[in-house]
């Protein structure tokens, strides 16, 4: 079906396409390699109590907020935040910056998945034993926590896939195999999104749904293996005393926050292509609940395999469980080695990682493309003629900037960028976004937007969360993130001070837009400093028609729907009687 046009802006052909794209954006590799480990470490089944509570009071309300703003203003994060809170328009710029930085190194994970996937096309997996040219004398085919030995899968990842150097000081050479696979990964991304929502909407039918088929197949296979039930028991048996630890609650909130993708701008950008009267609450609940259920489901898949490995090698599950890339590229591949039809299960697993990674990558690239077109569509289309060329330029730039990650020093570059982007920057962005939208744009104005689009006002629960609970929780998470901050490291390697300084520069590359844009707003607004300040926290004050509320402008739905009460944050309720 052709993409419909609404006021010159494309919309999703079917609403289910946005829902699937939202699920694909939210459900990513963190659901596989982060949540199961966090759950096991934070009290097993007991962790579900703070996790689900944070989903209800933080994840769902903030996702609802972002989707509402994107769908109502019909713009990506840059212009949406500029309209909502001129003083904090830099938050929108920062979300674009952080998404672009992330997409330069996130595709490396897809590159590794492709390498493993192609390596699975053989009767014996390459990480099955220690009889290979890259193996060292201390190689072992058993799980070990000894620093003097390493497993065959560890050595395959470190010495064959990465050919990693001893540290960030030693750059090494370009890994040509990885370079070509990175190029292939970017070609896949481009082919899936170059037509915008028209092409992405079709691709997500497969990339968002097929991983669940593979997860189900893996679980059915795993639970039949000896020891699997012990691993699952290790995952879900609650340790209620862990709930007395404040860190467990902070981890639950942070996991909900990062998993759904609040503050990255991706879902806001995709929501800007929704039909104006789309039921936002339905999409919000679908995306957030499926995201959390996927995390729990993945925990059963991962820990059933850990239980099997524990049974085979007589090693406690606690010595096997890890998080991060090490789980999916080192530990979990070991489980395939002794499974029946090992190459098939290995191929399916890494193909699943490819699908999960592509969905998230689509969303991050779309943020940049949408924001550029929102702000500079006329000059861009004047010179490039077609949007497809803009997508090609964005993908090409990100590909070139990602090349350091496919050098022998790449894993250290990847870890440094991920630590200072995904951990440090995003919490500051989220804090200012919540302040800008919930307090300055206003809960009442957000409510009136929903009334105009759907005819329904958000219930009291959402309004309380937006006004009080979400800002407080975000502040607490931010404070604890600062207090508990630890410098970046990779396994036992500690980055030198100059590398940590580079990491902070990477973090500042996104955060710096917030103060710079605030200064720019105060500079361009007319009047005295106090007048500038007042206007800077007045929504739509940078627009020529800012004195006319959006819902009163020509073409508003208020022209055709009578007797609806509109509530503005700075005016009493207005009863329309058309």
XYZ file of C-alpha atoms in Angstrom:
578
model
C 0.000 0.000 0.000
C 1.356 3.406 -0.869
C 2.320 5.789 1.889
C -0.381 8.341 2.506
C 0.474 12.023 2.685
C -0.713 14.280 5.499
C 0.160 17.969 5.086
C 3.184 16.957 3.007
C 4.509 14.520 5.625
C 4.482 10.768 4.932
C 2.640 8.511 7.338
C 2.844 4.792 8.052
C 0.823 2.762 5.532
C -0.725 0.785 8.385
C -0.606 1.611 12.074
C 0.689 -1.878 12.867
C 3.886 -0.910 11.032
C 4.606 1.833 13.576
C 3.830 -0.547 16.438
C 6.230 -3.166 15.046
C 8.897 -0.529 14.378
C 8.480 0.698 17.961
C 8.822 -2.845 19.298
C 11.898 -3.381 17.104
C 13.417 -0.138 18.390
C 12.761 -0.936 22.062
C 13.579 -4.659 21.933
C 17.288 -4.840 21.287
C 20.446 -6.590 22.354
C 20.139 -5.236 25.900
C 17.090 -7.473 26.395
C 19.306 -10.474 25.643
C 22.600 -9.618 27.288
C 21.722 -7.162 30.059
C 18.377 -7.980 31.699
C 18.901 -11.716 32.467
C 22.214 -11.034 34.201
C 20.781 -8.036 36.080
C 17.824 -10.132 37.220
C 20.028 -12.962 38.491
C 22.390 -10.537 40.281
C 19.580 -8.502 41.863
C 17.551 -11.188 43.587
C 16.235 -13.444 40.820
C 12.439 -13.421 40.704
C 12.379 -10.751 43.439
C 13.883 -8.296 40.929
C 10.637 -8.441 38.963
C 8.915 -6.460 41.738
C 10.959 -3.239 41.305
C 11.312 -3.895 37.566
C 7.568 -4.090 36.892
C 6.847 -1.218 39.289
C 9.312 1.004 37.416
C 7.724 -0.083 34.141
C 4.348 1.186 35.383
C 5.418 4.489 36.982
C 8.384 5.418 34.756
C 8.611 3.504 31.479
C 4.987 3.625 30.309
C 4.316 7.301 31.268
C 7.532 8.595 29.667
C 6.984 6.589 26.491
C 3.426 7.949 26.363
C 4.848 11.459 26.752
C 7.365 11.076 23.911
C 4.888 9.498 21.498
C 2.308 12.195 22.270
C 4.755 15.025 21.608
C 6.058 13.479 18.387
C 2.616 12.661 16.978
C 1.076 16.031 17.909
C 3.858 18.305 16.689
C 4.577 16.143 13.607
C 8.300 16.701 14.003
C 11.437 14.847 15.081
C 13.102 15.568 18.445
C 14.946 18.760 17.395
C 11.948 20.798 16.245
C 9.558 19.119 18.691
C 11.680 20.198 21.686
C 12.263 23.629 20.109
C 8.493 24.160 19.962
C 7.806 22.656 23.397
C 10.551 24.452 25.320
C 12.736 26.934 23.401
C 15.206 27.257 26.278
C 15.891 23.516 26.208
C 15.796 23.067 22.419
C 19.349 21.743 22.770
C 17.895 18.557 24.272
C 16.517 17.700 20.828
C 19.876 18.432 19.229
C 21.573 16.309 21.892
C 19.288 13.335 21.175
C 20.232 13.528 17.504
C 23.927 13.739 18.423
C 23.757 10.776 20.806
C 21.793 8.661 18.313
C 24.295 9.399 15.555
C 27.284 8.648 17.817
C 25.662 5.386 18.881
C 24.864 4.270 15.337
C 28.554 4.635 14.396
C 29.568 1.926 16.878
C 26.325 -0.042 17.363
C 26.680 -1.481 13.862
C 29.888 -3.158 15.050
C 27.719 -5.561 17.030
C 25.866 -6.419 13.822
C 29.272 -6.882 12.169
C 30.334 -9.395 14.824
C 26.984 -11.189 14.501
C 27.513 -11.484 10.733
C 31.020 -12.887 11.305
C 29.707 -15.558 13.681
C 26.726 -16.276 11.456
C 28.926 -16.950 8.415
C 31.349 -18.939 10.614
C 28.466 -21.256 11.534
C 28.285 -22.675 7.981
C 30.512 -25.661 8.778
C 30.144 -29.066 10.354
C 32.384 -28.143 13.317
C 32.151 -24.728 14.932
C 35.433 -22.806 14.953
C 35.216 -22.151 18.707
C 34.618 -25.815 19.480
C 38.165 -26.765 20.499
C 41.689 -25.445 21.039
C 43.238 -27.023 17.930
C 43.400 -23.838 15.868
C 46.238 -21.581 14.773
C 45.017 -18.667 16.923
C 44.808 -20.708 20.145
C 47.477 -20.301 22.814
C 48.947 -22.794 25.266
C 46.577 -21.737 28.073
C 43.431 -22.534 26.034
C 40.808 -24.805 27.592
C 37.495 -26.143 26.350
C 35.901 -25.843 29.785
C 34.336 -22.819 31.506
C 36.829 -21.262 33.888
C 37.156 -18.163 36.022
C 40.908 -18.544 36.258
C 43.016 -15.651 34.999
C 45.707 -18.061 33.813
C 43.495 -19.883 31.294
C 40.851 -18.894 28.751
C 38.200 -20.868 26.900
C 38.229 -21.759 23.213
C 35.318 -19.363 22.577
C 37.136 -16.539 24.409
C 40.210 -17.043 22.274
C 38.130 -17.257 19.092
C 36.532 -13.892 19.862
C 39.706 -12.163 21.055
C 42.373 -13.638 18.777
C 40.466 -14.655 15.638
C 37.496 -12.269 15.316
C 39.030 -9.156 16.885
C 42.757 -9.949 16.748
C 42.807 -7.428 19.559
C 45.867 -5.578 20.751
C 47.059 -5.269 24.345
C 45.366 -1.907 24.888
C 44.086 1.335 23.437
C 47.663 2.616 23.144
C 48.370 0.011 20.436
C 46.095 0.618 17.434
C 47.188 -2.336 15.298
C 45.987 -2.717 11.713
C 42.645 -2.764 9.942
C 40.720 -6.046 10.184
C 39.702 -6.349 6.533
C 37.163 -9.121 7.156
C 35.378 -6.991 9.732
C 35.701 -3.916 7.518
C 33.849 -5.663 4.674
C 31.225 -7.039 7.036
C 30.720 -3.534 8.480
C 30.181 -2.304 4.929
C 27.678 -5.131 4.376
C 25.885 -4.198 7.609
C 25.515 -0.584 6.461
C 24.303 -1.703 3.026
C 21.614 -3.772 4.770
C 20.608 -0.781 6.898
C 20.455 1.518 3.870
C 18.373 -0.880 1.777
C 15.891 -1.230 4.629
C 15.351 2.481 5.325
C 16.225 4.460 2.175
C 12.531 4.934 1.310
C 11.732 6.147 4.829
C 8.680 4.751 6.604
C 7.558 3.242 3.286
C 10.435 0.726 3.281
C 11.008 0.464 7.042
C 7.334 -0.309 7.580
C 7.628 -3.396 5.380
C 10.948 -4.645 6.770
C 9.816 -4.584 10.410
C 7.201 -7.244 9.730
C 10.142 -9.648 9.543
C 12.897 -8.096 11.706
C 10.564 -7.394 14.653
C 8.680 -10.704 14.618
C 11.168 -13.366 13.491
C 13.434 -13.048 16.586
C 10.508 -14.353 18.666
C 10.303 -17.453 16.488
C 14.004 -18.103 17.085
C 13.764 -17.374 20.833
C 10.887 -19.845 21.133
C 12.790 -22.502 19.154
C 15.885 -21.986 21.333
C 13.837 -22.281 24.524
C 12.098 -25.473 23.365
C 15.494 -26.963 22.513
C 17.201 -25.763 25.699
C 14.631 -26.994 28.237
C 15.075 -30.539 26.949
C 18.779 -30.467 27.801
C 20.062 -31.861 31.115
C 20.538 -29.218 33.816
C 18.383 -26.613 32.055
C 15.786 -26.528 34.844
C 18.530 -25.831 37.406
C 19.632 -22.823 35.364
C 16.069 -21.496 35.114
C 15.618 -22.034 38.865
C 18.799 -20.043 39.438
C 17.279 -17.239 37.331
C 13.825 -16.993 38.930
C 14.074 -18.110 42.589
C 13.562 -14.880 44.553
C 16.008 -13.573 47.122
C 13.713 -11.101 48.882
C 16.454 -9.607 51.063
C 18.017 -8.066 47.914
C 15.039 -5.693 47.703
C 16.401 -3.858 50.763
C 19.325 -2.718 48.600
C 18.678 0.705 47.034
C 20.960 -0.171 44.113
C 18.546 -2.909 43.014
C 15.738 -0.367 42.643
C 17.997 2.066 40.797
C 19.105 -0.728 38.451
C 15.464 -1.630 37.775
C 14.606 1.973 36.900
C 17.709 2.392 34.731
C 17.022 -0.886 32.892
C 13.432 0.122 32.089
C 14.634 3.524 30.996
C 17.454 2.358 28.727
C 15.610 -0.649 27.338
C 12.578 1.306 26.110
C 14.887 4.013 24.733
C 13.636 7.119 26.534
C 15.748 10.136 25.589
C 17.207 8.737 22.360
C 14.611 10.493 20.190
C 13.993 7.405 18.038
C 10.423 6.708 19.084
C 9.538 10.406 18.996
C 10.841 10.633 15.419
C 8.887 7.547 14.333
C 5.716 8.790 16.074
C 5.893 11.983 13.993
C 4.862 9.847 10.985
C 1.728 8.545 12.725
C -1.771 9.432 11.640
C -2.821 12.479 13.638
C -5.692 10.717 15.410
C -3.800 7.511 16.188
C -4.516 5.857 19.550
C -1.214 6.603 21.292
C -2.047 4.813 24.541
C -2.548 1.504 22.729
C 0.877 1.787 21.062
C 2.491 2.853 24.336
C 1.172 -0.162 26.239
C 1.946 -2.588 23.409
C 5.561 -1.449 22.938
C 6.462 -1.188 26.632
C 4.788 -4.406 27.799
C 6.133 -6.539 24.919
C 9.602 -5.079 25.552
C 9.539 -6.184 29.203
C 8.025 -9.596 28.458
C 10.769 -10.165 25.871
C 13.424 -9.442 28.501
C 11.887 -11.997 30.876
C 11.459 -14.550 28.075
C 15.101 -14.058 27.026
C 16.134 -14.743 30.622
C 14.636 -18.248 30.393
C 16.452 -18.865 27.100
C 19.826 -17.678 28.386
C 19.748 -19.351 31.809
C 18.424 -22.665 30.517
C 21.610 -22.797 28.406
C 23.711 -21.771 31.423
C 22.148 -24.615 33.426
C 23.064 -27.059 30.653
C 26.671 -25.819 30.625
C 26.812 -26.008 34.416
C 25.598 -29.618 34.311
C 28.112 -30.663 31.643
C 31.150 -29.069 33.224
C 30.212 -29.241 36.909
C 30.697 -25.501 37.326
C 28.294 -23.285 39.327
C 25.984 -21.136 37.218
C 27.278 -18.063 39.069
C 30.698 -18.593 37.439
C 29.151 -18.729 33.964
C 26.725 -15.794 34.091
C 28.055 -12.552 32.611
C 26.518 -9.560 30.847
C 27.401 -7.458 27.818
C 28.942 -8.609 24.521
C 30.772 -11.378 26.377
C 27.482 -13.172 26.987
C 26.400 -13.447 23.351
C 29.827 -13.727 21.694
C 31.802 -15.754 24.257
C 29.704 -17.585 26.853
C 26.511 -18.472 24.968
C 28.346 -19.815 21.873
C 29.993 -22.370 24.175
C 26.560 -23.863 24.823
C 26.083 -24.650 21.119
C 29.207 -26.787 20.910
C 27.693 -29.885 22.550
C 24.111 -29.381 21.338
C 22.704 -31.616 18.605
C 22.887 -29.888 15.202
C 25.145 -27.225 16.726
C 25.758 -25.188 13.520
C 22.011 -24.735 12.965
C 21.396 -23.382 16.471
C 24.447 -21.134 16.215
C 23.253 -19.734 12.870
C 19.728 -19.085 14.176
C 21.017 -17.367 17.318
C 23.320 -14.979 15.464
C 20.680 -14.327 12.809
C 18.383 -13.322 15.666
C 21.051 -10.902 16.939
C 21.281 -9.483 13.410
C 17.514 -8.809 13.324
C 17.494 -7.275 16.802
C 20.452 -5.056 15.949
C 19.030 -3.906 12.608
C 15.764 -2.744 14.184
C 17.590 -0.559 16.696
C 19.952 0.714 14.009
C 17.017 1.733 11.775
C 15.638 3.879 14.574
C 18.924 5.658 15.338
C 19.586 6.522 11.686
C 15.984 7.679 11.268
C 16.444 10.232 14.067
C 19.237 11.948 12.119
C 17.431 11.802 8.757
C 14.109 13.037 10.179
C 15.748 15.905 12.065
C 17.737 17.069 9.025
C 14.646 17.012 6.810
C 12.547 18.782 9.448
C 15.049 21.635 9.722
C 16.602 21.888 6.247
C 14.299 20.064 3.834
C 14.274 22.810 1.162
C 18.064 23.258 0.759
C 18.679 19.497 1.113
C 16.125 18.531 -1.506
C 17.247 21.419 -3.729
C 20.754 19.970 -4.033
C 20.169 16.252 -3.429
C 16.766 16.085 -5.209
C 15.775 12.879 -3.401
C 15.638 11.833 0.254
C 17.400 8.582 -0.644
C 20.653 10.489 -1.240
C 20.438 12.079 2.222
C 20.029 8.627 3.792
C 23.049 7.460 1.759
C 25.153 10.384 3.033
C 24.170 9.751 6.680
C 24.896 6.009 6.384
C 28.215 6.667 4.614
C 29.344 9.167 7.268
C 28.464 6.775 10.087
C 30.256 3.935 8.276
C 33.470 5.978 7.923
C 33.352 7.106 11.563
C 32.901 3.487 12.635
C 36.088 2.245 10.949
C 38.241 2.582 14.137
C 35.987 -0.091 15.650
C 37.099 -2.657 13.045
C 40.799 -2.121 13.667
C 42.635 -4.406 16.059
C 42.139 -1.784 18.772
C 38.407 -1.779 17.966
C 37.030 -3.497 21.058
C 38.640 -0.862 23.282
C 37.202 1.954 21.128
C 33.774 0.300 21.208
C 33.779 -0.126 24.993
C 34.976 3.447 25.577
C 32.294 4.968 23.321
C 29.525 2.788 24.709
C 30.424 3.582 28.313
C 30.458 7.350 27.923
C 27.520 7.552 25.500
C 24.995 5.004 26.716
C 25.747 5.375 30.448
C 26.891 8.966 31.030
C 25.187 11.153 28.410
C 21.732 9.631 28.226
C 20.799 10.293 31.867
C 21.550 14.014 31.532
C 19.517 14.179 28.324
C 16.578 12.391 29.907
C 16.577 14.708 32.924
C 16.376 17.863 30.811
C 13.817 16.313 28.450
C 11.487 15.486 31.347
C 11.937 18.972 32.841
C 11.298 20.615 29.460
C 8.207 18.589 28.541
C 6.569 17.800 31.899
C 7.171 21.096 33.685
C 7.791 23.798 31.070
C 5.603 22.575 28.195
C 3.261 21.469 30.928
C 1.119 18.501 31.840
C -2.052 20.469 31.073
C -0.859 21.375 27.600
C 0.197 17.763 26.956
C -3.271 16.670 28.086
C -4.937 19.126 25.716
C -2.824 17.728 22.865
C -4.164 14.248 23.580
C -7.742 15.534 23.745
C -7.316 17.173 20.355
C -5.853 14.067 18.735
C -7.895 11.302 20.360
C -10.821 13.027 22.057
C -9.725 11.541 25.394
C -7.903 13.156 28.274
C -5.093 11.161 29.940
C -6.224 9.778 33.279
C -5.069 11.084 36.644
C -2.383 8.385 36.914
C -0.487 9.635 33.864
C -0.803 13.274 34.946
C 0.612 12.521 38.409
C 3.471 10.508 36.890
C 4.319 13.299 34.452
C 4.105 16.032 37.051
C 5.784 14.393 40.079
C 6.867 10.753 39.931
C 8.864 10.702 36.662
C 10.891 13.894 37.331
C 11.713 12.691 40.858
C 12.766 9.207 39.705
C 14.868 10.598 36.851
C 16.613 12.948 39.302
C 17.318 10.074 41.710
C 18.687 7.883 38.899
C 20.877 10.750 37.656
C 22.282 11.427 41.136
C 23.018 7.739 41.765
C 24.578 7.406 38.301
C 26.962 10.233 39.154
C 27.727 8.865 42.651
C 28.275 5.296 41.408
C 30.110 6.283 38.237
C 33.127 4.113 37.441
C 35.702 4.811 34.724
C 35.490 2.678 31.595
C 37.285 -0.667 31.537
C 37.320 -3.778 29.372
C 37.691 -7.040 31.311
C 40.863 -6.486 33.364
C 42.164 -3.645 31.183
C 41.957 -0.175 32.724
C 41.979 2.748 30.288
C 44.759 5.320 30.730
C 43.800 8.875 31.842
C 44.079 10.316 28.314
C 41.607 7.708 27.004
C 39.181 8.532 29.824
C 39.507 12.202 28.804
C 38.598 11.247 25.233
C 35.582 9.409 26.668
C 34.406 12.574 28.412
C 34.795 14.484 25.148
C 32.552 11.881 23.497
C 29.994 12.432 26.269
C 30.224 16.206 25.844
C 29.685 15.904 22.083
C 25.994 15.375 22.866
C 25.519 17.147 26.211
C 27.183 20.402 25.075
C 24.255 21.195 22.760
C 21.978 21.840 25.748
C 23.820 24.918 27.149
C 24.863 26.161 23.686
C 21.294 26.101 22.400
C 20.001 27.754 25.591
C 22.453 30.642 25.074
C 21.412 30.890 21.417
C 17.727 31.051 22.336
C 18.319 33.851 24.849
C 20.432 35.664 22.258
C 17.849 35.655 19.444
C 14.752 36.473 21.520
C 13.918 40.197 21.758
C 13.606 42.275 24.941
C 15.437 42.547 28.247
C 17.076 39.534 29.877
C 14.014 38.870 32.070
C 11.732 39.144 29.027
C 14.021 36.809 27.075
C 13.980 34.309 29.949
C 10.179 34.372 30.209
C 9.782 33.868 26.464
C 12.388 31.097 26.442
C 10.199 28.982 28.741
C 7.041 29.777 26.779
C 6.169 27.037 24.245
C 6.121 28.122 20.581
C 7.745 31.494 21.417
C 10.312 31.056 18.633
C 7.540 30.811 16.047
C 5.977 33.805 14.313
C 2.459 32.654 15.201
C 3.337 31.735 18.784
C 0.539 33.886 20.163
C -2.036 31.576 18.502
C -2.427 28.244 20.333
C -2.038 25.309 17.981
C -5.495 23.995 18.663
C -6.986 27.364 17.554
C -5.055 27.586 14.285
C -6.784 26.993 10.960
C -7.048 23.298 10.160
C -7.235 22.257 13.796
C -9.542 19.406 14.648
C -11.335 21.867 16.923
C -13.007 23.286 13.815
C -14.979 20.094 13.295
C -15.478 18.533 16.730
C -17.800 20.528 19.016
C -18.132 20.622 22.776
C -14.602 19.573 23.728
C -12.902 21.191 26.676
C -9.360 22.299 25.927
C -7.085 22.873 28.876
C -4.077 25.124 28.510
C -1.359 25.428 31.111
C -1.593 29.231 31.146
C -5.343 29.778 30.579
C -8.569 28.490 32.195
C -10.507 25.714 30.440
C -12.122 26.820 27.192
C -15.504 25.273 26.358
C -16.051 25.201 22.606
C -19.548 25.411 21.221
C -19.223 25.300 17.459
